[in-house]
Short mmCIF file of C-alpha atoms and ligand atoms in Angstrom, two decimals:
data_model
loop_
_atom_site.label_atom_id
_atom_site.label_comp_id
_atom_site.label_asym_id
_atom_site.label_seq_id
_atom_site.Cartn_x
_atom_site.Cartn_y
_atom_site.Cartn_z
CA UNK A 245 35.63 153.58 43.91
CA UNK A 246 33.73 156.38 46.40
CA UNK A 247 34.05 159.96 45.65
CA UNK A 248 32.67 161.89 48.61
CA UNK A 249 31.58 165.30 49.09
CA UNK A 250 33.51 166.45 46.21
CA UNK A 251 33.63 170.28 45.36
CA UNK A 252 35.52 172.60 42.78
CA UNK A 253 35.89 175.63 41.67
CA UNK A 254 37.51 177.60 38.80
CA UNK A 255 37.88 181.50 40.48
CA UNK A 256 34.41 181.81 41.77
CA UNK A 257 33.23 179.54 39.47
CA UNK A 258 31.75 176.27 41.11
CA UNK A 259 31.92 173.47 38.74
CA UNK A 260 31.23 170.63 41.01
CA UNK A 261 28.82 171.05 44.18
CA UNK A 262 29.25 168.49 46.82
CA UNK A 263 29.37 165.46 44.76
CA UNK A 264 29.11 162.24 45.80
CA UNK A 265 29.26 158.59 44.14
CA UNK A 266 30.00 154.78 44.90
CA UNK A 267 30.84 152.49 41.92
CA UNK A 268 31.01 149.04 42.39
CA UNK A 269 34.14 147.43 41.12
CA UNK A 270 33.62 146.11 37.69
CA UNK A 271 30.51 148.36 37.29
CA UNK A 272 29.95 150.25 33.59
CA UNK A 273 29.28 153.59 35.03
CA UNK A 274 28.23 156.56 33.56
CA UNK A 275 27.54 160.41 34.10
CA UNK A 276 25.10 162.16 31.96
CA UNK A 277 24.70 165.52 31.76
CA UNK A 278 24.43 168.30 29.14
CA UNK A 279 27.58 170.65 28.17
CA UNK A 280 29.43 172.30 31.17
CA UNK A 281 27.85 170.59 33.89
CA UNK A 282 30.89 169.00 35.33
CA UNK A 283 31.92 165.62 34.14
CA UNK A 284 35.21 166.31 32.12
CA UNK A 285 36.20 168.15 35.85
CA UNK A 286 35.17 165.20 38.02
CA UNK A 287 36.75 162.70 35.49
CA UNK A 288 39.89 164.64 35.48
CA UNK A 289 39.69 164.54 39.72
CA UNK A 290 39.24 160.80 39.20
CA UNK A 291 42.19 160.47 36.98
CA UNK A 292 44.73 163.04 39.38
CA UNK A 293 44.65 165.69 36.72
CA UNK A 294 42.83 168.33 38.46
CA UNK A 295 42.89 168.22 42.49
CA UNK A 296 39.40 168.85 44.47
CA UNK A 297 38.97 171.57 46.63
CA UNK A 298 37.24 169.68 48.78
CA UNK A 299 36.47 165.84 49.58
CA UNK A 300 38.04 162.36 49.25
CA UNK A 301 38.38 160.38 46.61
CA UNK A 302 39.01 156.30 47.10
CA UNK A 303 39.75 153.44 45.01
CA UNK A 304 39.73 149.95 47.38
CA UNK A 305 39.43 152.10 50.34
CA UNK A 306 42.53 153.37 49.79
CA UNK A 307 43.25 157.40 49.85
CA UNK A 308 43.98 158.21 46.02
CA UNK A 309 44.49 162.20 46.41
CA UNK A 310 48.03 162.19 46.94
CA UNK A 311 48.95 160.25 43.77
CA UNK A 312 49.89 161.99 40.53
CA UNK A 313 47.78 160.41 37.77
CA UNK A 314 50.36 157.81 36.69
CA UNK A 315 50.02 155.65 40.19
CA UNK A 316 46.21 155.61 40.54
CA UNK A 317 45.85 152.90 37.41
CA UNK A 318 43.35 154.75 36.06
CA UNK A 319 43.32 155.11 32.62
CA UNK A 320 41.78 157.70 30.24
CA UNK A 321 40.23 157.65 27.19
CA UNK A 322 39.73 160.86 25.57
CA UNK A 323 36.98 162.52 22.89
CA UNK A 324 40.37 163.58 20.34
CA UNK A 325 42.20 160.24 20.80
CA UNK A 326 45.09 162.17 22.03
CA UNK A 327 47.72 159.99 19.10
CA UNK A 328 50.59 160.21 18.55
CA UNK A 329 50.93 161.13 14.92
CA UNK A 330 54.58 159.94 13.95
CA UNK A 331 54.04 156.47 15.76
CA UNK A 332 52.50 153.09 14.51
CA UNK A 333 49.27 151.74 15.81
CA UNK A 334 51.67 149.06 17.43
CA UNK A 335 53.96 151.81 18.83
CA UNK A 336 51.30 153.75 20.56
CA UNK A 337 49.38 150.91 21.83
CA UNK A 338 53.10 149.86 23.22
CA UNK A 339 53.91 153.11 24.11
CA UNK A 340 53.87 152.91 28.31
CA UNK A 341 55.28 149.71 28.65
CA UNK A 342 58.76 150.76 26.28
CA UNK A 343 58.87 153.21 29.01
CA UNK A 344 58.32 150.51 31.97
CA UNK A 345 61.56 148.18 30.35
CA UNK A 346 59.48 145.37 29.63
CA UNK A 347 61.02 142.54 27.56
CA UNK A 348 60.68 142.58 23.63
CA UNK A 349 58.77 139.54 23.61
CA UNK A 350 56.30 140.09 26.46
CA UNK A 351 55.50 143.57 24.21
CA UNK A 352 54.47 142.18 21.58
CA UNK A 353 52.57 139.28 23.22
CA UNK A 354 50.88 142.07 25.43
CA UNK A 355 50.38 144.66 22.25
CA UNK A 356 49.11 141.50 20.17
CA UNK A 357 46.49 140.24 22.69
CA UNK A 358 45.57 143.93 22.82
CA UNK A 359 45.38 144.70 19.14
CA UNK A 360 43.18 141.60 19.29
CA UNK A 361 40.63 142.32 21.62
CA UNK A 362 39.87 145.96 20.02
CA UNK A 363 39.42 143.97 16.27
CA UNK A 364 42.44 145.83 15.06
CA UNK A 365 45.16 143.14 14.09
CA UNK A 366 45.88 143.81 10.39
CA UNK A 367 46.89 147.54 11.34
CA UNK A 368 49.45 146.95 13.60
CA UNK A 369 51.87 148.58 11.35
CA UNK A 370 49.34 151.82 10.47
CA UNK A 371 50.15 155.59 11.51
CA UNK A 372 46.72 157.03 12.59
CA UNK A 373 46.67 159.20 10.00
CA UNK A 374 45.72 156.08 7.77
CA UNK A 375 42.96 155.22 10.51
CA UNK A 376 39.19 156.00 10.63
CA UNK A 377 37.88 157.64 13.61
CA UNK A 378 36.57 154.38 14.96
CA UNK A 379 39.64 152.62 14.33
CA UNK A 380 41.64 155.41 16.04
CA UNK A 381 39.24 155.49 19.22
CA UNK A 382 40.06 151.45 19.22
CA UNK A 383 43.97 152.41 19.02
CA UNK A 384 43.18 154.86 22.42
CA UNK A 385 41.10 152.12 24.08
CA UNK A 386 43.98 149.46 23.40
CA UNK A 387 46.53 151.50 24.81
CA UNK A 388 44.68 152.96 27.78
CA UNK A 389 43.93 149.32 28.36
CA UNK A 390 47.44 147.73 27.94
CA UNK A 391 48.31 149.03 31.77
CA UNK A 392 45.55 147.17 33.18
CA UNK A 393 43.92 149.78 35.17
CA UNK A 394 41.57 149.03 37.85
CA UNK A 395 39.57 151.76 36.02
CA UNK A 396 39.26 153.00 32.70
CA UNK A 397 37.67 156.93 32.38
CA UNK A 398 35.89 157.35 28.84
CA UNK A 399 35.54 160.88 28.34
CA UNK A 400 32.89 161.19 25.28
CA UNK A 401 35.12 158.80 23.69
CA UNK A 402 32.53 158.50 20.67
CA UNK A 403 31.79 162.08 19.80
CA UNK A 404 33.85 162.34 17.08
CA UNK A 405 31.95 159.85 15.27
CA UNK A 406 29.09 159.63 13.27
CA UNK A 407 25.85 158.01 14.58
CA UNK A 408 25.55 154.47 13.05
CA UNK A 409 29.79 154.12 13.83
CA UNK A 410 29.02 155.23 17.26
CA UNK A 411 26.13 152.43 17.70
CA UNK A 412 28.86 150.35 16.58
CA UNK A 413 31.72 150.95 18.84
CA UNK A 414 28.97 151.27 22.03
CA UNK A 415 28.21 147.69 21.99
CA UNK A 416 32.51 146.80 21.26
CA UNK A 417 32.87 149.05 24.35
CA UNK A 418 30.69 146.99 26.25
CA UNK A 419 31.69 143.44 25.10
CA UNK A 420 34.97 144.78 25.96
CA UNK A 421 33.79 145.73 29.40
CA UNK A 422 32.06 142.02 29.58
CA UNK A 423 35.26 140.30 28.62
CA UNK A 424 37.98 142.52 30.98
CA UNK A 425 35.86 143.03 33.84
CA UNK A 426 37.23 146.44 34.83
CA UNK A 427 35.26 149.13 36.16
CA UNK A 428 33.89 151.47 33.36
CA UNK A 429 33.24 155.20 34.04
CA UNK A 430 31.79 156.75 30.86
CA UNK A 431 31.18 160.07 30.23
CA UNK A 432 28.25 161.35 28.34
CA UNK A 433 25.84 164.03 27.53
CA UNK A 434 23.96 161.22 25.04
CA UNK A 435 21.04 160.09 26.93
CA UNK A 436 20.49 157.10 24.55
CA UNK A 437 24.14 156.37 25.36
CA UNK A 438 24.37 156.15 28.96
CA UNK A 439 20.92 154.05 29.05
CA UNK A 440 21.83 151.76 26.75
CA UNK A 441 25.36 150.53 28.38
CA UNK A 442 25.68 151.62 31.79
CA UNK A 443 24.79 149.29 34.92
CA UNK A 444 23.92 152.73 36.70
CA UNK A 445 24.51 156.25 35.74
CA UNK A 446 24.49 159.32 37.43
CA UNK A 447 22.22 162.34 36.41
CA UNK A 448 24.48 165.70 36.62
CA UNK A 449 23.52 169.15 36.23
CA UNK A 450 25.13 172.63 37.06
CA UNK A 451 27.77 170.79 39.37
CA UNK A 452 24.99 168.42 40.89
CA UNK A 453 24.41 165.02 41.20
CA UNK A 454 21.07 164.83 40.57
CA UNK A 455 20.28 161.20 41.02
CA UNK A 456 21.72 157.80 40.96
CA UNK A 457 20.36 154.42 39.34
CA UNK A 458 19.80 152.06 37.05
CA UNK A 459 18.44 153.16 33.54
CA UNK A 460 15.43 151.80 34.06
CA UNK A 461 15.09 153.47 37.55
CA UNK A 462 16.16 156.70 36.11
CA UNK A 463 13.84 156.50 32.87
CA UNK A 464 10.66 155.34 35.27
CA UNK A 465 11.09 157.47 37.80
CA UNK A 466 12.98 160.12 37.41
CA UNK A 467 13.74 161.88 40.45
CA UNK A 468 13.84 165.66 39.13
CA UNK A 469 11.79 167.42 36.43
CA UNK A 470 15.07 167.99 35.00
CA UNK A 471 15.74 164.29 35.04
CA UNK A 472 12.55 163.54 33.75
CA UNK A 473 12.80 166.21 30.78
CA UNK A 474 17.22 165.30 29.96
CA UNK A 475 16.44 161.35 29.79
CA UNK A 476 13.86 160.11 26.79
CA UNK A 477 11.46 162.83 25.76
CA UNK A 478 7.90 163.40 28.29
CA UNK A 479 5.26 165.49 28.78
CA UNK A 480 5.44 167.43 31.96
CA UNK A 481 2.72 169.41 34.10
CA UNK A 482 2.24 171.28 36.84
CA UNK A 483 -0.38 170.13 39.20
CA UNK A 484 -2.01 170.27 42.40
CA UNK A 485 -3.24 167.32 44.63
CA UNK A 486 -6.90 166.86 44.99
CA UNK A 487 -7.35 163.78 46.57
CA UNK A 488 -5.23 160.50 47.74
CA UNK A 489 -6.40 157.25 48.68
CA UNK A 490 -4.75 153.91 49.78
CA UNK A 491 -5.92 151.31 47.58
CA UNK A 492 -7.42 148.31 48.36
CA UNK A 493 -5.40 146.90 45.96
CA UNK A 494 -1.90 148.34 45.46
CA UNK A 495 -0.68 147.80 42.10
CA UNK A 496 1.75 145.25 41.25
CA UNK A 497 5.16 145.48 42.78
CA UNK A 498 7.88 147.21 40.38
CA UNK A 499 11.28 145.88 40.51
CA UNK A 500 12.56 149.24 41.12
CA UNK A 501 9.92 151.62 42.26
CA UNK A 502 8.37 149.76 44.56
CA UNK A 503 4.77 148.99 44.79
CA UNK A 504 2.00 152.06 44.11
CA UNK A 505 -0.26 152.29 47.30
CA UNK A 506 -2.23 155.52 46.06
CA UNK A 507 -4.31 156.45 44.06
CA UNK A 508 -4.13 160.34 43.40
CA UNK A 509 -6.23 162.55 41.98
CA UNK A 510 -4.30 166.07 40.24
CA UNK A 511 -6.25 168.91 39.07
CA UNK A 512 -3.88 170.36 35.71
CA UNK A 513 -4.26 173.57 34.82
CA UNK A 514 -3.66 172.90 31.27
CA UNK A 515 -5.69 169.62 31.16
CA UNK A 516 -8.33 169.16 34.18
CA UNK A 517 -8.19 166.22 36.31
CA UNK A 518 -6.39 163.11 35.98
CA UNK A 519 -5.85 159.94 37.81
CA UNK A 520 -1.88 158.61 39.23
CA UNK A 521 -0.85 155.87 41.18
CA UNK A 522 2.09 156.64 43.90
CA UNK A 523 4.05 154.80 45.72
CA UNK A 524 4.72 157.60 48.34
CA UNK A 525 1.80 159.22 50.15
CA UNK A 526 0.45 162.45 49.27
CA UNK A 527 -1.63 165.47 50.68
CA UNK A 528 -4.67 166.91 48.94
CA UNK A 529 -3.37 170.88 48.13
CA UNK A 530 0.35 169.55 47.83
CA UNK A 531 1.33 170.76 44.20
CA UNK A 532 3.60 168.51 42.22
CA UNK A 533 4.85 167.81 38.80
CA UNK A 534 3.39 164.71 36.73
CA UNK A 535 4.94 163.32 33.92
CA UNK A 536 3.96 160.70 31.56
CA UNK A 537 5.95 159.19 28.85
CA UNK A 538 4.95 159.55 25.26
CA UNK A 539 4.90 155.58 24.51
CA UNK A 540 2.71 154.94 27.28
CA UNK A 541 -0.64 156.90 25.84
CA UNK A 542 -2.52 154.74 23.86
CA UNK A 543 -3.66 156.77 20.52
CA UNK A 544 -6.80 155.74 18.73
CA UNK A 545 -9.53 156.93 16.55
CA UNK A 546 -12.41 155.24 18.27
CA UNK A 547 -13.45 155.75 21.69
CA UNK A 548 -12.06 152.86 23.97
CA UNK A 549 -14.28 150.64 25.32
CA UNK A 550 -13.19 150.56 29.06
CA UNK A 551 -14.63 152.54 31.22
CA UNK A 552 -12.41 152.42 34.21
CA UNK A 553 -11.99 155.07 36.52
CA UNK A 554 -8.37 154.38 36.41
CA UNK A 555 -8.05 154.97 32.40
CA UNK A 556 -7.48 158.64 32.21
CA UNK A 557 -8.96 159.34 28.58
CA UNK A 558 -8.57 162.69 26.29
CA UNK A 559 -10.21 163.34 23.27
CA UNK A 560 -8.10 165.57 20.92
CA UNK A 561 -7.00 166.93 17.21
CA UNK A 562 -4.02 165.70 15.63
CA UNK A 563 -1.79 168.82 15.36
CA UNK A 564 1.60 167.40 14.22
CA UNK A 565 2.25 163.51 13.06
CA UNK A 566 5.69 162.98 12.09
CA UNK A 567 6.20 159.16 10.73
CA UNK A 568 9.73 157.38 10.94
CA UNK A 569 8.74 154.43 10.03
CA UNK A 570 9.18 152.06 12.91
CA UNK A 571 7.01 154.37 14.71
CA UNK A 572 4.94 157.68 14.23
CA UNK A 573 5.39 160.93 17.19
CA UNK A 574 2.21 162.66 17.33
CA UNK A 575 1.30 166.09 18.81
CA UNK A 576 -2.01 166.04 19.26
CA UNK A 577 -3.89 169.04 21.12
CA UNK A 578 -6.31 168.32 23.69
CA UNK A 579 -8.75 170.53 26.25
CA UNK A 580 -7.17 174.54 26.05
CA UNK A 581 -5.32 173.99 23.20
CA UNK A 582 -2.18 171.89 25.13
CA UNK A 583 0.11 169.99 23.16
CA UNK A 584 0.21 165.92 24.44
CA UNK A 585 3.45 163.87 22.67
CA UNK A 586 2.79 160.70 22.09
CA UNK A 587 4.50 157.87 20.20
CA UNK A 588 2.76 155.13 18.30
CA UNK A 589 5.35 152.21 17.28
CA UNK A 590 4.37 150.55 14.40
CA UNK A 591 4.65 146.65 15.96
CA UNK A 592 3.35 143.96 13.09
CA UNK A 593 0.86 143.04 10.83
CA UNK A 594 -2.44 143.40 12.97
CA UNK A 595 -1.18 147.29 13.41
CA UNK A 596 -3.21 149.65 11.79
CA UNK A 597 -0.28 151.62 10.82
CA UNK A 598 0.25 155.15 9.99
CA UNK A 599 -3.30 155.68 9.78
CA UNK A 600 -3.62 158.42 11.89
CA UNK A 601 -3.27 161.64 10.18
CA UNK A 602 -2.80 165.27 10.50
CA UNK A 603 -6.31 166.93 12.01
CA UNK A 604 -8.00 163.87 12.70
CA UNK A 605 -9.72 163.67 15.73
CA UNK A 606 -8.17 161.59 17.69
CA UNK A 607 -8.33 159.66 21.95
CA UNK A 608 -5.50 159.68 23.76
CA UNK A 609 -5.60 157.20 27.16
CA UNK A 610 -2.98 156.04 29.52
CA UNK A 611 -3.24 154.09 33.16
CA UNK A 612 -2.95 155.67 36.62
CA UNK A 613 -0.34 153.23 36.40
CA UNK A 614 1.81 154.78 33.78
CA UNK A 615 1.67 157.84 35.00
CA UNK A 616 4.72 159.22 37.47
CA UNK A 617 4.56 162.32 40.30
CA UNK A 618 8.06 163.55 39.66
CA UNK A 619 8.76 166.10 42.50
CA UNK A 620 6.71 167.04 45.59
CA UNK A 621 6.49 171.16 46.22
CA UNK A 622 5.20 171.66 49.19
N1 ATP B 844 40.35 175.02 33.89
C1 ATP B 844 39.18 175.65 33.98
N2 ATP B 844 39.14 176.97 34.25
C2 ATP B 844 37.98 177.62 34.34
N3 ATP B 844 36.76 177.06 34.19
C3 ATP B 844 36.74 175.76 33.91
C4 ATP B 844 37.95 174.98 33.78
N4 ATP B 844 37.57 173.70 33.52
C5 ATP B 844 36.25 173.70 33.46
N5 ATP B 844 35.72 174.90 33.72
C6 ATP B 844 34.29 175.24 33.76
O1 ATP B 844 33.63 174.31 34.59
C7 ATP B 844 32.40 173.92 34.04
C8 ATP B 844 32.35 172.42 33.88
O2 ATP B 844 33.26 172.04 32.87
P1 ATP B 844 33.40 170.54 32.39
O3 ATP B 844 34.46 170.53 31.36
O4 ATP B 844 33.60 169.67 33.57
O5 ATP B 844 31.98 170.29 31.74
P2 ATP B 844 31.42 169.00 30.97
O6 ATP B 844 30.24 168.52 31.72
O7 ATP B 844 32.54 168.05 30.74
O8 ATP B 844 30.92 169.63 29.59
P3 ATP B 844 31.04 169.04 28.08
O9 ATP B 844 29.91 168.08 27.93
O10 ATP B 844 30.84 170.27 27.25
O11 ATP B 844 32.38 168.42 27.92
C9 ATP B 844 32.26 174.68 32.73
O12 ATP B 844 31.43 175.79 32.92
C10 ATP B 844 33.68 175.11 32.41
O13 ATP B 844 33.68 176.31 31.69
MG1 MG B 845 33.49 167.36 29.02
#
């Protein structure tokens, strides 16, 4: 499915800014974004219910503009179910094909193998007003899937429900999507969401397509400060090259970034100078942003023992530890008073633990390696 160079507007209103996307047949694809930045508008251009202003949209190659929704076999899934009240689960999940004459029997072989694969066979005969939420987003997914789309749009389909439920019905959705084999697009503005299940996701904001990748791609290098602040939580600077050297030695290849010929040296305002490995070149006065994940500092209360130049080491005062028991988030202020996150998980036995506690002095260190330049100024 390709959506290319895809803009809309409501009045003067621009809701969707040249937007462009290829998703592979069969792929579990997602868009992220936070409230208002698009996705229910270029779902709905997707499904036929809204028409662009401008661009193409393609399933197979084939022009899908013209069609009303009902001949694009794409199906949606909403956020409110979208029920109908008065009918059985069986009757709504059969609901399209009454309307397409099928035979008796082939219903209720079809509704059956559907009920089956959504885990909801003993409520065939339920009205959803006898249904939990999940059990009523199963009824929607059953009957959206029952036409055998060639796509099925998930529009926050797992809002309505609470967090451990929506856990739940994340991993049915995608042993669903293993078993069918249909392309997935899933909207989100859940970050934990869209890493967790997608193949690749997109990164939207203010009508944008930000970036396109793989989770990991996304979380590691995140191609946008905005990117790098919306997905997981990081610590962010401003900074200025000083200095940027091939190595002798580029680091080891990543599957996804590539391989880190650099090493860079950023002066930070708020923290002095630090070490980063890149795997684009550089120019000493270029300013940038850096970014470095929380779990990747190492937090202890003894000075580490290495001494490498490419060990950039802090020494700090606890300001904040807050302990949820797999793993503890510290804020722990370093040089000019700036705040550092940093998360500690608590891993086995030979852990020390939640030992670390509120004003103790503390050494925060991370590798060049761990480190990420997000976006290049100038
Ligand atoms: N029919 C419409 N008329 C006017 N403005 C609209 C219309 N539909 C959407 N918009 C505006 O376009 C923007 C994008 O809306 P959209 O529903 O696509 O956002 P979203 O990313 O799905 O947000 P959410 O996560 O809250 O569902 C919003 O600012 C919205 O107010
Ligand atoms: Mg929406």
């Amino acid at each position: 499915m390709v959506v290319e160079g895809v803009s809309k507007s409501f009045g003067d209103f621009r809701a969707l800014n040249n937007v462009s996307l290829e998703i592979k047949k069969g792929e579990f694809f997602s868009l992220l974004g936070p409230s208002g930045c698009g996705k229910t508008t270029l779902l709905r251009i997707i499904a036929g219910f809204e028409h662009p202003d401008f661009g193409a949209v393609t399933f197979d190659g084939s022009d899908v503009l013209p069609l009303p929704p009902n001949q694009r076999q794409a199906n949606t899934v909403f956020q409110n179910y979208a029920l109908f009240p008065h009918l059985t689960v069986f009757e709504n999940v059969a609901f399209s094909m009454r309307i397409k004459r099928v035979s008796k029997s082939e219903i209720e072989a079809k509704v059956n193998e559907y009920l089956h694969l959504v885990q909801l066979e003993g409520h065939a005969h339920k009205k959803p007003n006898q249904l939990s939420g999940g059990q009523k987003q199963r009824v929607a997914i059953a009957r959206a899937l029952i036409n055998e789309p060639r796509v099925l749009l998930l529009d926050e389909p797992l809002s309505a429900l609470d967090a451990k439920l929506r856990q739940h019905m994340l991993i049915e959705l995608d042993q669903i999507h293993d078993k069918i084999g249909i392309t997935f697009i899933y909207v989100t503005h859940d970050q934990q969401e869209a890493l967790s299940v997608s193949d690749r996701l997109a990164v939207m904001n203010q009508g944008d397509v930000l970036q396109i990748g793989t989770p990991h791609e996304i979380y590691e290098s995140p191609a946008t400060d905005f990117a790098a602040r919306f997905i997981g939580e990081t610590n962010l600077f401003d900074a200025t090259v000083v200095k940027a050297e091939k190595m002798n030695q580029p680091s080891l290849p990543n599957m996804d970034t590539g391989v880190a010929e650099y090493m860079v040296e950023l002066e930070i305002p708020e923290l002095g100078r630090i070490q980063v490995t890149t795997v684009d070149e550089v120019q000493p006065g270029q300013t940038v942003s850096f970014t470095i994940r929380p779990e990747k500092i190492v937090i202890t209360k003894d000075r580490p023992a290495t001494k490498r130049a490419d060990i950039n080491l802090f020494q700090g005062t606890v300001d904040e530890p807050i302990y949820s028991g797999f793993q503890t988030k510290f804020y722990v202020k370093v040089v000019n008073k700036t705040l550092i996150r940093v998360i500690k998980q608590h891993a086995n036995y030979s852990d020390e633990g939640p030992d670390i506690l509120w004003k103790d002095s503390v050494y925060l260190s991370w590798s060049a390696n761990d480190g990420y330049i997000v976006e290049v100024r100038r």
